[in-house]
CSV table of C-alpha atoms in Angstrom, one decimal:
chain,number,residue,atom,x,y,z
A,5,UNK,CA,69.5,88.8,83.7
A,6,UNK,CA,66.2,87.0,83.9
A,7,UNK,CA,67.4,83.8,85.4
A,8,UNK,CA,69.2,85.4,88.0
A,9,UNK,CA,66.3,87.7,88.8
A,10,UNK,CA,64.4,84.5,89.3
A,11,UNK,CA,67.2,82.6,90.9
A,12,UNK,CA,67.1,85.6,93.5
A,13,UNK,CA,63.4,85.7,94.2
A,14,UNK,CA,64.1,81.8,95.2
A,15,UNK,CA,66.5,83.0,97.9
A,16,UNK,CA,64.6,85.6,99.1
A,17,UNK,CA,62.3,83.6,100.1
A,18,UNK,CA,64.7,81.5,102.3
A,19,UNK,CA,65.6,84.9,104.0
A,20,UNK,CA,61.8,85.9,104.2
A,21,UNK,CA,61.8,83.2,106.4
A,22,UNK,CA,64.8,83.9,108.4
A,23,UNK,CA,67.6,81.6,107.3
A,24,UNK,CA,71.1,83.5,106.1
A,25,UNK,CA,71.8,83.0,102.7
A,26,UNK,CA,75.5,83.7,101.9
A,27,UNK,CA,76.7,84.0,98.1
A,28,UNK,CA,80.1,84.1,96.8
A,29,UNK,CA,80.7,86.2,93.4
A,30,UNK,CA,84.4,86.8,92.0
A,31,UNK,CA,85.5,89.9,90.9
A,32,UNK,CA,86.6,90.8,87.5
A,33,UNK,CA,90.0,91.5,86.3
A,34,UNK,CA,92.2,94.3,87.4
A,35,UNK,CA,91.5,96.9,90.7
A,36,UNK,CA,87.9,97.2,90.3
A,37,UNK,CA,86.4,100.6,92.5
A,38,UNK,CA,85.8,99.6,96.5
A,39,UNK,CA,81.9,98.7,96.0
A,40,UNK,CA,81.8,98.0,92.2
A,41,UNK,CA,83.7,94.6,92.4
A,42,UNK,CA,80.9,92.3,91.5
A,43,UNK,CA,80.9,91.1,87.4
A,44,UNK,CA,78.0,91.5,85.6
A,45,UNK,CA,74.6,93.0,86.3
A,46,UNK,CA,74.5,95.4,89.2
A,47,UNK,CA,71.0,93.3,90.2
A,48,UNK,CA,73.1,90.9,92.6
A,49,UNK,CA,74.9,94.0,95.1
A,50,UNK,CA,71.1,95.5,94.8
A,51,UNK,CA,69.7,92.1,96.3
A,52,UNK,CA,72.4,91.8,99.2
A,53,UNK,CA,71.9,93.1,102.6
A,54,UNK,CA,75.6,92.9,103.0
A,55,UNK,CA,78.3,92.9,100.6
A,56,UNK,CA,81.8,91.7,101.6
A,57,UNK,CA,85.0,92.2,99.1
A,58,UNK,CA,88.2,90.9,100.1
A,59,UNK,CA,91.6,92.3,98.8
A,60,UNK,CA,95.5,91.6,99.1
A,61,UNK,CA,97.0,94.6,100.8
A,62,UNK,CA,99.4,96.4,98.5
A,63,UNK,CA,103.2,95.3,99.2
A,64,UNK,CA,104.0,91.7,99.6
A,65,UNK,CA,101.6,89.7,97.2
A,66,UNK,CA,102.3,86.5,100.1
A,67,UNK,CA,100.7,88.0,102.6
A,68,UNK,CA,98.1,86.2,105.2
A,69,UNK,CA,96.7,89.3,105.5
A,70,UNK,CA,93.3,90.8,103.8
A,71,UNK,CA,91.1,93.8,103.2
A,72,UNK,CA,88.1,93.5,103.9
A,73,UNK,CA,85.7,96.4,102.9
A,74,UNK,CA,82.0,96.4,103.9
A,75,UNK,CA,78.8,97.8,102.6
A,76,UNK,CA,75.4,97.0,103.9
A,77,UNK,CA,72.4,98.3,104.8
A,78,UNK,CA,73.0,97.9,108.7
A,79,UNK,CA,74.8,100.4,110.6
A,80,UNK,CA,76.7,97.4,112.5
A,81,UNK,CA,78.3,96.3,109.6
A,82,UNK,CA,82.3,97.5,110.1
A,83,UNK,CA,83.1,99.1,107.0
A,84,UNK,CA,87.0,98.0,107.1
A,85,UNK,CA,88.7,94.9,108.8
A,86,UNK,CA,92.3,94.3,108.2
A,87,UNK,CA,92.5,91.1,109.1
A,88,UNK,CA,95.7,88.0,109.2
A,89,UNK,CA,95.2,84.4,108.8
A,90,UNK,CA,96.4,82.7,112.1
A,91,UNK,CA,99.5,80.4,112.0
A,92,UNK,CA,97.8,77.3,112.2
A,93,UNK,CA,95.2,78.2,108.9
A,94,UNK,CA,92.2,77.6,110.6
A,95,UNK,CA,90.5,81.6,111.2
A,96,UNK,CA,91.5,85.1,111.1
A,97,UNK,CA,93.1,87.7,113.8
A,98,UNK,CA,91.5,91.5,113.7
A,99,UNK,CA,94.9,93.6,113.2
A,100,UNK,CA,92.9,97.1,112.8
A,101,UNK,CA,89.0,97.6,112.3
A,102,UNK,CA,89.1,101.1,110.8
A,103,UNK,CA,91.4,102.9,108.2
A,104,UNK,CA,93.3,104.9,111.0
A,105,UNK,CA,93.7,101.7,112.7
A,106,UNK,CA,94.7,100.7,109.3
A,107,UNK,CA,97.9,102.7,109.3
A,108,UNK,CA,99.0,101.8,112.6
A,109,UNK,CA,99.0,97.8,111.7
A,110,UNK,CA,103.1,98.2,111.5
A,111,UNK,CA,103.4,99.6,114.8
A,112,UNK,CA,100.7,96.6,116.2
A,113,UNK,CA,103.4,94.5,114.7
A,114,UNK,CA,106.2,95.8,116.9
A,115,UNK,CA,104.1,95.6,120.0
A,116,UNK,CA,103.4,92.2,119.1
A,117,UNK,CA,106.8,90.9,118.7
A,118,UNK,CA,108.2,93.2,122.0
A,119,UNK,CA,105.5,91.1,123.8
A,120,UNK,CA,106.2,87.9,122.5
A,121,UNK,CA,110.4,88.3,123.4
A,122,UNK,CA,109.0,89.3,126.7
A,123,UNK,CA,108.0,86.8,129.4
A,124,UNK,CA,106.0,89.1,131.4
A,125,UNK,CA,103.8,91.6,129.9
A,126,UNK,CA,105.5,95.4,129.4
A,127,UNK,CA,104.7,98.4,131.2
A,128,UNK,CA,104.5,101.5,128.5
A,129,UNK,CA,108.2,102.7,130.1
A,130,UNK,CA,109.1,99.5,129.2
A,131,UNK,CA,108.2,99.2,125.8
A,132,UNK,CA,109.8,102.4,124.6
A,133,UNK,CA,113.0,101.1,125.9
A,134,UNK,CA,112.6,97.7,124.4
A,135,UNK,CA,111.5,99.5,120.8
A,136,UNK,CA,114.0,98.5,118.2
A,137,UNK,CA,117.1,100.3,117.5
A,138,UNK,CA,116.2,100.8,114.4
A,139,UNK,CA,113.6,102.2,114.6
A,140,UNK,CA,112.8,105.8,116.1
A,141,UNK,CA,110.8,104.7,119.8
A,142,UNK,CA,106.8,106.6,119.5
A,143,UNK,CA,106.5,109.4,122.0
A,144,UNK,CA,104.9,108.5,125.5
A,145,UNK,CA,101.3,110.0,124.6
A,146,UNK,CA,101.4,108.1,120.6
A,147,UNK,CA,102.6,104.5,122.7
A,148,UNK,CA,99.6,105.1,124.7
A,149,UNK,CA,97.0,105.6,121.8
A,150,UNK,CA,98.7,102.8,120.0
A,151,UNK,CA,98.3,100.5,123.6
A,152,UNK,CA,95.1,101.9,123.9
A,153,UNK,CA,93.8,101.1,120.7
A,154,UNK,CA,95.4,97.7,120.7
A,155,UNK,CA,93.7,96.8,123.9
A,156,UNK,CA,90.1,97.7,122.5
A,157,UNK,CA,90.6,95.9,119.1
A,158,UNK,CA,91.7,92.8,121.2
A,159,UNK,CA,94.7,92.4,120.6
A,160,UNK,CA,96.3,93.0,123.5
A,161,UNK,CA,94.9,93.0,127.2
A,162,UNK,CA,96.1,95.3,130.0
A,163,UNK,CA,96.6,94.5,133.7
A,164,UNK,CA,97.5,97.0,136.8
A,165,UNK,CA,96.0,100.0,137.9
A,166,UNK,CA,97.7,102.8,136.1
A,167,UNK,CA,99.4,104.3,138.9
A,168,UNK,CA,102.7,104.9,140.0
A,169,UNK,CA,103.1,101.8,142.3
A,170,UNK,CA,101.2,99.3,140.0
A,171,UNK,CA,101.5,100.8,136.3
A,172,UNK,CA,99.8,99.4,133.5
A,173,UNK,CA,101.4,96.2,132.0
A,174,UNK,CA,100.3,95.3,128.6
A,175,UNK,CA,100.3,91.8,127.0
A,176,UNK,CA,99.2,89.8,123.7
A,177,UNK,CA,95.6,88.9,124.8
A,178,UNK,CA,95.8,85.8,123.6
A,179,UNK,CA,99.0,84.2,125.5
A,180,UNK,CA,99.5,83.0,128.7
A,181,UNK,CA,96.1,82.5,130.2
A,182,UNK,CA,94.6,85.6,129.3
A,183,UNK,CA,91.2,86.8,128.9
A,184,UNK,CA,90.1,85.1,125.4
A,185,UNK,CA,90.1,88.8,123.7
A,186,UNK,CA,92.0,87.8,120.8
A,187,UNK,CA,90.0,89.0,118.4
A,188,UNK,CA,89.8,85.5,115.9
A,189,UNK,CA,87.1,85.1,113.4
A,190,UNK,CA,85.6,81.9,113.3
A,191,UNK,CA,87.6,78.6,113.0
């Protein structure tokens, strides 16, 4: 515990004088508790600023997609990302940035693929009757949270002006020329 006490104090002294210092700890064994994943002495999480732990989401253990659960001493800090490696490996998509948006990743993912079959974007009419047959279509008001929500997490980007004549058209916000709202982490 002493040399990493000391091993500490050296690093703090890099962020004393502004620099980032980013460490990388592995969890133990098993499903540790959200916040108790790091091994060892509890002096490491009491050092950070920020602590980061990554999990598989239950289900398919192939996934590109990951947990990530924050805790950190700035109120900035999003406390859950769900988050999808991109197709080509090289950064991450935001699916939902909150625990309810959590539970509405599925339906992102059939907005997603309705969009992507589509070569114009879809107004909400539109989508309902596009929703698969299997599948039970969401009622107007839940499409338009989900749309909503979507469009403010990036996701997807909206054009139009709501209205009867010129409804709102939704689309992935990262195809076809759109605003760069996708939502990517770093590359």
């Amino acid at each position: 515990m002493r040399s990493l006490l000391k091993a500490l104090q050296e690093l703090q002294r890099l962020t004393e004088r502004g620099l980032a210092v980013l460490l990388l700890h592995h969890p133990p064994k098993g499903e540790p508790r959200l916040g108790q994943a790091a091994r060892g002495s509890g002096v490491l999480p009491a050092f950070a600023d920020i602590l980061l732990e990554m999990r598989v989401p239950q289900g398919d253990p192939a996934t590109r997609r990951r947990r990530l659960h924050g805790f950190s001493r700035y109120p900035d800090t999003p406390q859950h990302l769900l988050i999808e490696l991109t197709p080509a490996g090289n950064g991450y998509t935001v699916l939902a940035a909150t625990a309810d948006d959590d539970a509405l990743a599925p339906a992102f993912d059939t907005l997603r693929v309705l969009l992507l079959q589509s070569e114009t974007p879809l107004t909400r009419d539109e989508l309902r009757q596009a929703w698969p047959p299997h599948q039970p279509p969401p009622t107007r008001t839940t499409l338009w949270r989900w749309l909503t929500r979507a469009c403010g997490l990036g996701i997807l980007h909206r054009t139009g002006a709501g209205s009867k004549c010129d409804p709102f058209r939704y689309g992935l916000a990262n195809a076809g020329g759109a605003e760069d709202a996708s939502g990517e982490i770093g590359t």
